[in-house]
PDB file of N, CA and C in Angstrom:
ATOM      1  N   MET A 598      -6.271   2.758 -19.562  1.00 93.00           N
ATOM      2  CA  MET A 598      -5.465   3.144 -18.596  1.00 93.00           C
ATOM      3  C   MET A 598      -5.789   2.720 -17.185  1.00 93.00           C
ATOM      4  N   ASN A 599      -4.772   2.421 -16.506  1.00 95.00           N
ATOM      5  CA  ASN A 599      -4.744   1.781 -15.221  1.00 95.00           C
ATOM      6  C   ASN A 599      -3.984   2.618 -14.304  1.00 95.00           C
ATOM      7  N   LYS A 600      -4.637   3.648 -13.542  1.00 97.00           N
ATOM      8  CA  LYS A 600      -3.792   4.430 -12.782  1.00 97.00           C
ATOM      9  C   LYS A 600      -4.806   4.638 -11.350  1.00 97.00           C
ATOM     10  N   ALA A 601      -4.051   4.550 -10.240  1.00 97.00           N
ATOM     11  CA  ALA A 601      -4.643   4.473  -8.727  1.00 97.00           C
ATOM     12  C   ALA A 601      -3.746   5.586  -7.987  1.00 97.00           C
ATOM     13  N   VAL A 602      -4.586   6.512  -7.521  1.00 97.00           N
ATOM     14  CA  VAL A 602      -3.993   7.584  -6.566  1.00 97.00           C
ATOM     15  C   VAL A 602      -4.655   7.456  -5.052  1.00 97.00           C
ATOM     16  N   LEU A 603      -4.022   7.110  -4.265  1.00 97.00           N
ATOM     17  CA  LEU A 603      -4.646   7.007  -2.995  1.00 97.00           C
ATOM     18  C   LEU A 603      -3.842   7.688  -1.843  1.00 97.00           C
ATOM     19  N   MET A 604      -4.532   8.175  -0.849  1.00 97.00           N
ATOM     20  CA  MET A 604      -4.181   8.577   0.260  1.00 97.00           C
ATOM     21  C   MET A 604      -4.574   8.064   1.603  1.00 97.00           C
ATOM     22  N   GLY A 605      -3.615   7.793   2.572  1.00 97.00           N
ATOM     23  CA  GLY A 605      -4.024   7.222   3.848  1.00 97.00           C
ATOM     24  C   GLY A 605      -2.759   7.139   4.814  1.00 97.00           C
ATOM     25  N   ARG A 606      -3.185   6.368   5.650  1.00 97.00           N
ATOM     26  CA  ARG A 606      -2.052   5.812   6.690  1.00 97.00           C
ATOM     27  C   ARG A 606      -1.715   4.560   6.688  1.00 97.00           C
ATOM     28  N   LEU A 607      -0.320   4.323   6.870  1.00 97.00           N
ATOM     29  CA  LEU A 607       0.117   2.878   7.049  1.00 97.00           C
ATOM     30  C   LEU A 607      -0.287   2.233   8.380  1.00 97.00           C
ATOM     31  N   THR A 608      -0.912   1.101   8.151  1.00 97.00           N
ATOM     32  CA  THR A 608      -1.202   0.181   9.449  1.00 97.00           C
ATOM     33  C   THR A 608      -0.253  -0.317   9.965  1.00 97.00           C
ATOM     34  N   ARG A 609       0.939  -0.670   9.291  1.00 97.00           N
ATOM     35  CA  ARG A 609       2.155  -1.360  10.094  1.00 97.00           C
ATOM     36  C   ARG A 609       3.499  -0.697   9.382  1.00 97.00           C
ATOM     37  N   ASN A 610       4.584  -0.755   9.811  1.00 96.00           N
ATOM     38  CA  ASN A 610       5.808  -0.639   9.025  1.00 96.00           C
ATOM     39  C   ASN A 610       5.953  -1.413   7.792  1.00 96.00           C
ATOM     40  N   PRO A 611       6.572  -0.938   6.741  1.00 96.00           N
ATOM     41  CA  PRO A 611       6.403  -1.651   5.749  1.00 96.00           C
ATOM     42  C   PRO A 611       7.254  -2.979   5.812  1.00 96.00           C
ATOM     43  N   VAL A 612       7.031  -4.195   5.262  1.00 95.00           N
ATOM     44  CA  VAL A 612       8.026  -5.378   5.290  1.00 95.00           C
ATOM     45  C   VAL A 612       8.542  -5.512   4.207  1.00 95.00           C
ATOM     46  N   VAL A 613       9.999  -5.460   4.222  1.00 95.00           N
ATOM     47  CA  VAL A 613      10.804  -5.548   3.044  1.00 95.00           C
ATOM     48  C   VAL A 613      11.508  -6.917   3.084  1.00 95.00           C
ATOM     49  N   ARG A 614      11.447  -7.165   1.769  1.00 95.00           N
ATOM     50  CA  ARG A 614      12.047  -8.597   1.305  1.00 95.00           C
ATOM     51  C   ARG A 614      12.894  -8.380   0.219  1.00 95.00           C
ATOM     52  N   VAL A 615      13.800  -9.580  -0.138  1.00 94.00           N
ATOM     53  CA  VAL A 615      14.528  -9.496  -1.275  1.00 94.00           C
ATOM     54  C   VAL A 615      13.968 -10.537  -2.302  1.00 94.00           C
ATOM     55  N   SER A 616      13.869 -10.207  -3.618  1.00 90.00           N
ATOM     56  CA  SER A 616      13.317 -11.365  -4.598  1.00 90.00           C
ATOM     57  C   SER A 616      14.299 -12.409  -4.912  1.00 90.00           C
ATOM     58  N   THR A 617      14.046 -13.321  -5.606  1.00 91.00           N
ATOM     59  CA  THR A 617      14.813 -14.329  -5.866  1.00 91.00           C
ATOM     60  C   THR A 617      15.972 -13.770  -6.968  1.00 91.00           C
ATOM     61  N   LYS A 618      15.752 -12.835  -7.748  1.00 92.00           N
ATOM     62  CA  LYS A 618      16.598 -11.913  -8.446  1.00 92.00           C
ATOM     63  C   LYS A 618      17.484 -10.931  -7.629  1.00 92.00           C
ATOM     64  N   GLY A 619      17.333 -10.887  -6.441  1.00 92.00           N
ATOM     65  CA  GLY A 619      18.097  -9.983  -5.594  1.00 92.00           C
ATOM     66  C   GLY A 619      17.587  -8.401  -5.512  1.00 92.00           C
ATOM     67  N   LEU A 620      16.298  -8.369  -5.932  1.00 91.00           N
ATOM     68  CA  LEU A 620      15.789  -6.940  -6.131  1.00 91.00           C
ATOM     69  C   LEU A 620      15.006  -6.842  -4.711  1.00 91.00           C
ATOM     70  N   PRO A 621      14.993  -5.676  -4.071  1.00 94.00           N
ATOM     71  CA  PRO A 621      14.205  -5.360  -3.031  1.00 94.00           C
ATOM     72  C   PRO A 621      12.727  -4.976  -3.219  1.00 94.00           C
ATOM     73  N   PHE A 622      11.726  -5.665  -2.328  1.00 95.00           N
ATOM     74  CA  PHE A 622      10.551  -4.998  -2.354  1.00 95.00           C
ATOM     75  C   PHE A 622       9.824  -4.923  -1.119  1.00 95.00           C
ATOM     76  N   ALA A 623       8.762  -3.956  -1.105  1.00 96.00           N
ATOM     77  CA  ALA A 623       8.180  -3.751   0.458  1.00 96.00           C
ATOM     78  C   ALA A 623       6.772  -3.851   0.101  1.00 96.00           C
ATOM     79  N   GLY A 624       6.208  -4.299   1.060  1.00 96.00           N
ATOM     80  CA  GLY A 624       4.903  -4.418   1.128  1.00 96.00           C
ATOM     81  C   GLY A 624       4.205  -3.783   2.270  1.00 96.00           C
ATOM     82  N   PHE A 625       3.088  -3.158   2.081  1.00 97.00           N
ATOM     83  CA  PHE A 625       2.466  -2.554   3.309  1.00 97.00           C
ATOM     84  C   PHE A 625       0.990  -2.361   3.030  1.00 97.00           C
ATOM     85  N   THR A 626       0.376  -2.080   3.917  1.00 97.00           N
ATOM     86  CA  THR A 626      -1.316  -1.904   4.027  1.00 97.00           C
ATOM     87  C   THR A 626      -1.553  -0.364   4.131  1.00 97.00           C
ATOM     88  N   LEU A 627      -2.358   0.342   3.308  1.00 98.00           N
ATOM     89  CA  LEU A 627      -2.651   1.692   3.508  1.00 98.00           C
ATOM     90  C   LEU A 627      -3.978   1.602   3.991  1.00 98.00           C
ATOM     91  N   ALA A 628      -4.497   2.417   5.294  1.00 98.00           N
ATOM     92  CA  ALA A 628      -5.997   2.699   5.509  1.00 98.00           C
ATOM     93  C   ALA A 628      -6.590   3.970   4.846  1.00 98.00           C
ATOM     94  N   VAL A 629      -7.375   3.822   4.008  1.00 97.00           N
ATOM     95  CA  VAL A 629      -7.843   5.032   3.127  1.00 97.00           C
ATOM     96  C   VAL A 629      -9.112   5.173   3.673  1.00 97.00           C
ATOM     97  N   ILE A 630      -9.733   6.423   4.082  1.00 94.00           N
ATOM     98  CA  ILE A 630     -11.108   6.838   4.577  1.00 94.00           C
ATOM     99  C   ILE A 630     -11.942   6.941   3.259  1.00 94.00           C
ATOM    100  N   ARG A 631     -13.035   6.394   3.336  1.00 91.00           N
ATOM    101  CA  ARG A 631     -14.211   6.394   2.327  1.00 91.00           C
ATOM    102  C   ARG A 631     -15.265   7.146   2.848  1.00 91.00           C
ATOM    103  N   ARG A 632     -15.924   8.198   2.286  1.00 87.00           N
ATOM    104  CA  ARG A 632     -17.082   8.905   2.934  1.00 87.00           C
ATOM    105  C   ARG A 632     -18.289   8.357   2.077  1.00 87.00           C
ATOM    106  N   ILE A 633     -19.230   8.083   2.801  1.00 81.00           N
ATOM    107  CA  ILE A 633     -20.384   7.516   2.387  1.00 81.00           C
ATOM    108  C   ILE A 633     -21.280   8.738   1.894  1.00 81.00           C
ATOM    109  N   GLU A 634     -21.596   8.939   0.805  1.00 77.00           N
ATOM    110  CA  GLU A 634     -22.087  10.102   0.335  1.00 77.00           C
ATOM    111  C   GLU A 634     -23.446  10.454   0.816  1.00 77.00           C
ATOM    112  N   ASN A 635     -24.462   9.706   1.128  1.00 77.00           N
ATOM    113  CA  ASN A 635     -25.881  10.095   1.540  1.00 77.00           C
ATOM    114  C   ASN A 635     -25.957  10.517   2.963  1.00 77.00           C
ATOM    115  N   ASN A 636     -25.161  10.075   4.033  1.00 79.00           N
ATOM    116  CA  ASN A 636     -25.394  10.455   5.165  1.00 79.00           C
ATOM    117  C   ASN A 636     -23.869  11.015   5.883  1.00 79.00           C
ATOM    118  N   GLY A 637     -22.593  11.220   5.209  1.00 78.00           N
ATOM    119  CA  GLY A 637     -21.780  11.763   5.717  1.00 78.00           C
ATOM    120  C   GLY A 637     -20.975  10.900   6.738  1.00 78.00           C
ATOM    121  N   GLU A 638     -21.213   9.598   6.836  1.00 87.00           N
ATOM    122  CA  GLU A 638     -20.456   8.847   7.520  1.00 87.00           C
ATOM    123  C   GLU A 638     -19.228   8.555   6.966  1.00 87.00           C
ATOM    124  N   GLU A 639     -18.049   7.883   7.485  1.00 91.00           N
ATOM    125  CA  GLU A 639     -16.873   7.316   7.114  1.00 91.00           C
ATOM    126  C   GLU A 639     -16.654   5.856   7.352  1.00 91.00           C
ATOM    127  N   GLU A 640     -16.050   5.063   6.351  1.00 93.00           N
ATOM    128  CA  GLU A 640     -15.839   3.846   6.368  1.00 93.00           C
ATOM    129  C   GLU A 640     -14.127   3.866   6.101  1.00 93.00           C
ATOM    130  N   THR A 641     -13.422   2.701   6.393  1.00 96.00           N
ATOM    131  CA  THR A 641     -12.100   2.722   6.171  1.00 96.00           C
ATOM    132  C   THR A 641     -11.991   1.513   5.294  1.00 96.00           C
ATOM    133  N   ASP A 642     -11.163   1.658   4.076  1.00 96.00           N
ATOM    134  CA  ASP A 642     -10.853   0.507   3.497  1.00 96.00           C
ATOM    135  C   ASP A 642      -9.103   0.141   3.416  1.00 96.00           C
ATOM    136  N   TYR A 643      -9.060  -1.015   3.479  1.00 97.00           N
ATOM    137  CA  TYR A 643      -7.617  -1.386   3.647  1.00 97.00           C
ATOM    138  C   TYR A 643      -6.966  -1.830   2.345  1.00 97.00           C
ATOM    139  N   ILE A 644      -5.917  -1.026   1.951  1.00 97.00           N
ATOM    140  CA  ILE A 644      -5.543  -1.397   0.519  1.00 97.00           C
ATOM    141  C   ILE A 644      -3.887  -1.818   0.616  1.00 97.00           C
ATOM    142  N   LYS A 645      -3.860  -3.318  -0.031  1.00 97.00           N
ATOM    143  CA  LYS A 645      -2.649  -3.731   0.042  1.00 97.00           C
ATOM    144  C   LYS A 645      -1.867  -3.194  -1.002  1.00 97.00           C
ATOM    145  N   CYS A 646      -0.597  -2.705  -0.849  1.00 97.00           N
ATOM    146  CA  CYS A 646       0.325  -1.986  -1.572  1.00 97.00           C
ATOM    147  C   CYS A 646       1.565  -2.748  -1.748  1.00 97.00           C
ATOM    148  N   ILE A 647       2.304  -2.762  -2.738  1.00 97.00           N
ATOM    149  CA  ILE A 647       3.785  -3.323  -2.993  1.00 97.00           C
ATOM    150  C   ILE A 647       4.521  -2.283  -4.009  1.00 97.00           C
ATOM    151  N   THR A 648       5.842  -2.151  -3.571  1.00 96.00           N
ATOM    152  CA  THR A 648       6.702  -1.369  -4.278  1.00 96.00           C
ATOM    153  C   THR A 648       8.074  -2.105  -4.422  1.00 96.00           C
ATOM    154  N   PHE A 649       8.755  -1.702  -5.501  1.00 95.00           N
ATOM    155  CA  PHE A 649      10.047  -2.288  -5.587  1.00 95.00           C
ATOM    156  C   PHE A 649      11.341  -1.339  -5.848  1.00 95.00           C
ATOM    157  N   ASP A 650      12.456  -1.955  -6.009  1.00 92.00           N
ATOM    158  CA  ASP A 650      13.893  -1.324  -6.134  1.00 92.00           C
ATOM    159  C   ASP A 650      13.800  -0.060  -5.331  1.00 92.00           C
ATOM    160  N   LYS A 651      13.982   1.260  -5.843  1.00 91.00           N
ATOM    161  CA  LYS A 651      14.364   2.445  -5.223  1.00 91.00           C
ATOM    162  C   LYS A 651      13.373   2.703  -4.103  1.00 91.00           C
ATOM    163  N   GLN A 652      12.046   2.647  -4.740  1.00 92.00           N
ATOM    164  CA  GLN A 652      10.817   2.893  -3.813  1.00 92.00           C
ATOM    165  C   GLN A 652      10.815   1.808  -2.718  1.00 92.00           C
ATOM    166  N   ALA A 653      11.156   0.703  -2.802  1.00 93.00           N
ATOM    167  CA  ALA A 653      11.280  -0.275  -1.641  1.00 93.00           C
ATOM    168  C   ALA A 653      12.027   0.365  -0.677  1.00 93.00           C
ATOM    169  N   GLU A 654      13.343   0.664  -0.985  1.00 92.00           N
ATOM    170  CA  GLU A 654      14.419   1.177  -0.109  1.00 92.00           C
ATOM    171  C   GLU A 654      13.919   2.616   0.612  1.00 92.00           C
ATOM    172  N   PHE A 655      13.110   3.430   0.027  1.00 92.00           N
ATOM    173  CA  PHE A 655      12.563   4.705   0.502  1.00 92.00           C
ATOM    174  C   PHE A 655      11.497   4.154   1.403  1.00 92.00           C
ATOM    175  N   ALA A 656      10.610   3.220   1.322  1.00 92.00           N
ATOM    176  CA  ALA A 656       9.780   2.895   2.157  1.00 92.00           C
ATOM    177  C   ALA A 656      10.435   2.294   3.370  1.00 92.00           C
ATOM    178  N   LYS A 657      11.270   1.439   3.213  1.00 92.00           N
ATOM    179  CA  LYS A 657      12.102   0.993   4.332  1.00 92.00           C
ATOM    180  C   LYS A 657      12.514   2.066   5.538  1.00 92.00           C
ATOM    181  N   LYS A 658      13.214   2.956   4.769  1.00 93.00           N
ATOM    182  CA  LYS A 658      14.062   4.002   5.355  1.00 93.00           C
ATOM    183  C   LYS A 658      13.100   5.252   5.817  1.00 93.00           C
ATOM    184  N   TYR A 659      11.971   5.563   5.326  1.00 93.00           N
ATOM    185  CA  TYR A 659      11.414   6.676   5.568  1.00 93.00           C
ATOM    186  C   TYR A 659       9.772   6.442   6.075  1.00 93.00           C
ATOM    187  N   ILE A 660       8.998   5.628   5.537  1.00 93.00           N
ATOM    188  CA  ILE A 660       7.743   5.705   6.112  1.00 93.00           C
ATOM    189  C   ILE A 660       7.332   4.528   7.271  1.00 93.00           C
ATOM    190  N   LYS A 661       6.757   4.903   8.124  1.00 95.00           N
ATOM    191  CA  LYS A 661       6.594   3.898   9.412  1.00 95.00           C
ATOM    192  C   LYS A 661       5.171   3.995   9.579  1.00 95.00           C
ATOM    193  N   GLN A 662       4.496   2.996  10.368  1.00 96.00           N
ATOM    194  CA  GLN A 662       3.225   2.865  10.893  1.00 96.00           C
ATOM    195  C   GLN A 662       2.682   4.306  11.311  1.00 96.00           C
ATOM    196  N   GLY A 663       1.375   4.562  10.790  1.00 95.00           N
ATOM    197  CA  GLY A 663       0.817   5.819  11.102  1.00 95.00           C
ATOM    198  C   GLY A 663       1.190   6.916  10.270  1.00 95.00           C
ATOM    199  N   SER A 664       2.303   6.692   9.099  1.00 94.00           N
ATOM    200  CA  SER A 664       2.597   7.906   8.269  1.00 94.00           C
ATOM    201  C   SER A 664       1.353   8.037   7.391  1.00 94.00           C
ATOM    202  N   LYS A 665       1.121   9.249   7.187  1.00 96.00           N
ATOM    203  CA  LYS A 665       0.277   9.556   6.200  1.00 96.00           C
ATOM    204  C   LYS A 665       0.743   9.857   4.763  1.00 96.00           C
ATOM    205  N   ILE A 666       0.439   9.217   3.886  1.00 96.00           N
ATOM    206  CA  ILE A 666       1.299   9.313   2.393  1.00 96.00           C
ATOM    207  C   ILE A 666       0.255   9.177   1.328  1.00 96.00           C
ATOM    208  N   LEU A 667       0.640   9.553   0.191  1.00 97.00           N
ATOM    209  CA  LEU A 667       0.017   9.610  -0.997  1.00 97.00           C
ATOM    210  C   LEU A 667       0.925   8.624  -2.047  1.00 97.00           C
ATOM    211  N   VAL A 668      -0.125   7.660  -2.363  1.00 97.00           N
ATOM    212  CA  VAL A 668       0.685   6.684  -3.525  1.00 97.00           C
ATOM    213  C   VAL A 668       0.047   6.773  -4.763  1.00 97.00           C
ATOM    214  N   VAL A 669       0.784   6.469  -5.815  1.00 97.00           N
ATOM    215  CA  VAL A 669       0.336   6.623  -7.077  1.00 97.00           C
ATOM    216  C   VAL A 669       0.994   5.127  -7.800  1.00 97.00           C
ATOM    217  N   GLY A 670       0.077   4.539  -8.421  1.00 97.00           N
ATOM    218  CA  GLY A 670       0.262   3.386  -9.058  1.00 97.00           C
ATOM    219  C   GLY A 670      -0.726   2.654 -10.065  1.00 97.00           C
ATOM    220  N   ARG A 671      -0.516   1.223 -10.395  1.00 98.00           N
ATOM    221  CA  ARG A 671      -1.779   0.808 -10.774  1.00 98.00           C
ATOM    222  C   ARG A 671      -2.179  -0.522  -9.993  1.00 98.00           C
ATOM    223  N   MET A 672      -3.492  -0.720 -10.330  1.00 97.00           N
ATOM    224  CA  MET A 672      -4.000  -1.953  -9.713  1.00 97.00           C
ATOM    225  C   MET A 672      -3.586  -3.231 -10.482  1.00 97.00           C
ATOM    226  N   GLN A 673      -3.448  -4.438  -9.878  1.00 96.00           N
ATOM    227  CA  GLN A 673      -3.146  -5.696 -10.212  1.00 96.00           C
ATOM    228  C   GLN A 673      -3.687  -6.771  -9.611  1.00 96.00           C
ATOM    229  N   ASN A 674      -4.343  -7.698 -10.029  1.00 95.00           N
ATOM    230  CA  ASN A 674      -4.817  -8.880  -9.340  1.00 95.00           C
ATOM    231  C   ASN A 674      -3.716  -9.863  -8.798  1.00 95.00           C
ATOM    232  N   TYR A 675      -4.036 -10.430  -7.797  1.00 91.00           N
ATOM    233  CA  TYR A 675      -2.870 -11.430  -7.507  1.00 91.00           C
ATOM    234  C   TYR A 675      -3.844 -12.608  -6.955  1.00 91.00           C
ATOM    235  N   SER A 676      -3.199 -13.935  -6.777  1.00 92.00           N
ATOM    236  CA  SER A 676      -3.868 -15.056  -6.331  1.00 92.00           C
ATOM    237  C   SER A 676      -2.959 -15.894  -5.725  1.00 92.00           C
ATOM    238  N   TYR A 677      -3.146 -16.735  -4.777  1.00 90.00           N
ATOM    239  CA  TYR A 677      -2.508 -18.051  -4.314  1.00 90.00           C
ATOM    240  C   TYR A 677      -3.373 -18.863  -3.408  1.00 90.00           C
ATOM    241  N   ILE A 678      -2.711 -19.963  -3.263  1.00 93.00           N
ATOM    242  CA  ILE A 678      -3.491 -21.035  -2.830  1.00 93.00           C
ATOM    243  C   ILE A 678      -3.360 -21.151  -1.297  1.00 93.00           C
ATOM    244  N   GLY A 679      -4.320 -20.824  -0.258  1.00 90.00           N
ATOM    245  CA  GLY A 679      -4.580 -20.693   1.010  1.00 90.00           C
ATOM    246  C   GLY A 679      -4.146 -21.935   1.717  1.00 90.00           C
ATOM    247  N   ASN A 680      -3.864 -21.967   2.976  1.00 93.00           N
ATOM    248  CA  ASN A 680      -3.633 -22.921   3.864  1.00 93.00           C
ATOM    249  C   ASN A 680      -4.725 -24.151   3.794  1.00 93.00           C
ATOM    250  N   ASN A 681      -5.903 -23.910   3.570  1.00 93.00           N
ATOM    251  CA  ASN A 681      -7.119 -24.843   3.340  1.00 93.00           C
ATOM    252  C   ASN A 681      -7.125 -25.372   2.015  1.00 93.00           C
ATOM    253  N   GLY A 682      -6.165 -25.125   1.142  1.00 93.00           N
ATOM    254  CA  GLY A 682      -6.000 -25.465  -0.393  1.00 93.00           C
ATOM    255  C   GLY A 682      -7.324 -24.701  -1.303  1.00 93.00           C
ATOM    256  N   GLN A 683      -7.780 -23.761  -0.646  1.00 94.00           N
ATOM    257  CA  GLN A 683      -8.564 -22.906  -1.503  1.00 94.00           C
ATOM    258  C   GLN A 683      -7.612 -21.797  -2.251  1.00 94.00           C
ATOM    259  N   SER A 684      -8.349 -21.470  -3.533  1.00 93.00           N
ATOM    260  CA  SER A 684      -7.654 -20.125  -4.191  1.00 93.00           C
ATOM    261  C   SER A 684      -8.101 -18.897  -3.661  1.00 93.00           C
ATOM    262  N   ILE A 685      -7.180 -17.875  -3.331  1.00 92.00           N
ATOM    263  CA  ILE A 685      -7.624 -16.726  -2.578  1.00 92.00           C
ATOM    264  C   ILE A 685      -7.170 -15.619  -3.852  1.00 92.00           C
ATOM    265  N   LEU A 686      -8.095 -14.749  -3.848  1.00 93.00           N
ATOM    266  CA  LEU A 686      -8.132 -13.765  -5.029  1.00 93.00           C
ATOM    267  C   LEU A 686      -7.828 -12.520  -4.291  1.00 93.00           C
ATOM    268  N   GLY A 687      -7.358 -11.324  -5.020  1.00 93.00           N
ATOM    269  CA  GLY A 687      -7.155 -10.073  -4.196  1.00 93.00           C
ATOM    270  C   GLY A 687      -6.771  -9.234  -5.481  1.00 93.00           C
ATOM    271  N   LEU A 688      -6.654  -7.992  -4.798  1.00 94.00           N
ATOM    272  CA  LEU A 688      -6.255  -6.959  -5.801  1.00 94.00           C
ATOM    273  C   LEU A 688      -5.216  -5.833  -4.791  1.00 94.00           C
ATOM    274  N   GLN A 689      -4.192  -5.362  -5.366  1.00 96.00           N
ATOM    275  CA  GLN A 689      -3.130  -4.687  -4.866  1.00 96.00           C
ATOM    276  C   GLN A 689      -2.856  -3.555  -5.630  1.00 96.00           C
ATOM    277  N   ILE A 690      -1.982  -2.470  -5.069  1.00 98.00           N
ATOM    278  CA  ILE A 690      -1.677  -1.218  -5.859  1.00 98.00           C
ATOM    279  C   ILE A 690      -0.183  -1.669  -6.098  1.00 98.00           C
ATOM    280  N   ILE A 691       0.164  -1.686  -7.312  1.00 97.00           N
ATOM    281  CA  ILE A 691       1.818  -1.593  -7.566  1.00 97.00           C
ATOM    282  C   ILE A 691       2.203  -0.083  -7.419  1.00 97.00           C
ATOM    283  N   VAL A 692       2.844   0.177  -6.394  1.00 97.00           N
ATOM    284  CA  VAL A 692       3.107   1.742  -6.195  1.00 97.00           C
ATOM    285  C   VAL A 692       4.460   2.171  -7.041  1.00 97.00           C
ATOM    286  N   GLU A 693       4.365   3.212  -7.603  1.00 95.00           N
ATOM    287  CA  GLU A 693       5.252   3.955  -8.710  1.00 95.00           C
ATOM    288  C   GLU A 693       5.648   5.164  -7.982  1.00 95.00           C
ATOM    289  N   GLU A 694       5.082   5.967  -7.100  1.00 94.00           N
ATOM    290  CA  GLU A 694       5.439   6.918  -6.573  1.00 94.00           C
ATOM    291  C   GLU A 694       4.851   7.187  -5.167  1.00 94.00           C
ATOM    292  N   VAL A 695       5.641   7.532  -4.284  1.00 94.00           N
ATOM    293  CA  VAL A 695       5.268   7.863  -2.704  1.00 94.00           C
ATOM    294  C   VAL A 695       5.517   9.140  -2.318  1.00 94.00           C
ATOM    295  N   GLU A 696       4.569   9.844  -2.010  1.00 92.00           N
ATOM    296  CA  GLU A 696       4.800  11.209  -1.325  1.00 92.00           C
ATOM    297  C   GLU A 696       4.218  11.436  -0.022  1.00 92.00           C
ATOM    298  N   PHE A 697       5.095  11.942   1.070  1.00 91.00           N
ATOM    299  CA  PHE A 697       4.354  12.399   2.329  1.00 91.00           C
ATOM    300  C   PHE A 697       3.067  13.274   2.090  1.00 91.00           C
ATOM    301  N   ALA A 698       2.224  13.054   3.191  1.00 90.00           N
ATOM    302  CA  ALA A 698       0.962  13.830   3.003  1.00 90.00           C
ATOM    303  C   ALA A 698       0.721  14.855   4.017  1.00 90.00           C
ATOM    304  N   GLU A 699       1.684  14.765   5.094  1.00 84.00           N
ATOM    305  CA  GLU A 699       1.521  15.755   6.015  1.00 84.00           C
ATOM    306  C   GLU A 699       3.022  16.012   6.459  1.00 84.00           C
ATOM    307  N   SER A 700       3.397  17.179   7.200  1.00 72.00           N
ATOM    308  CA  SER A 700       4.496  17.407   7.503  1.00 72.00           C
ATOM    309  C   SER A 700       4.636  16.876   9.191  1.00 72.00           C
ATOM    310  N   LYS A 701       6.129  16.807   9.547  1.00 65.00           N
ATOM    311  CA  LYS A 701       6.252  16.483  10.977  1.00 65.00           C
ATOM    312  C   LYS A 701       5.955  17.557  11.823  1.00 65.00           C
ATOM    313  N   VAL A 702       5.380  16.958  12.997  1.00 59.00           N
ATOM    314  CA  VAL A 702       5.152  17.961  14.157  1.00 59.00           C
ATOM    315  C   VAL A 702       6.217  18.398  14.800  1.00 59.00           C
ATOM    316  N   ARG A 703       6.574  19.604  14.887  1.00 52.00           N
ATOM    317  CA  ARG A 703       7.811  20.122  15.596  1.00 52.00           C
ATOM    318  C   ARG A 703       7.613  20.266  17.234  1.00 52.00           C
TER     319      ARG A 703
END
């Protein structure tokens, strides 16, 4: 089973593009706080996320930099060749669900 559930804040507005098949997809980075067990300190992990179709349209319309959201999805490896010719490997979340994790301040 490959299931990831993360809560954090967007570091920037989602970047929305259209695939060669004409389908929208959105990429964003989620800043997720991780507590260090022994000393109670916190560190932040920056998790790359990508979502497709209707979820991409939702991301474009409703979530912005600083939004606190909950994402549900699956982890997936990716790779590409960098400018220096070296292979770059990474891990991203393929987002299947997005929910707001806090209400707007009135």
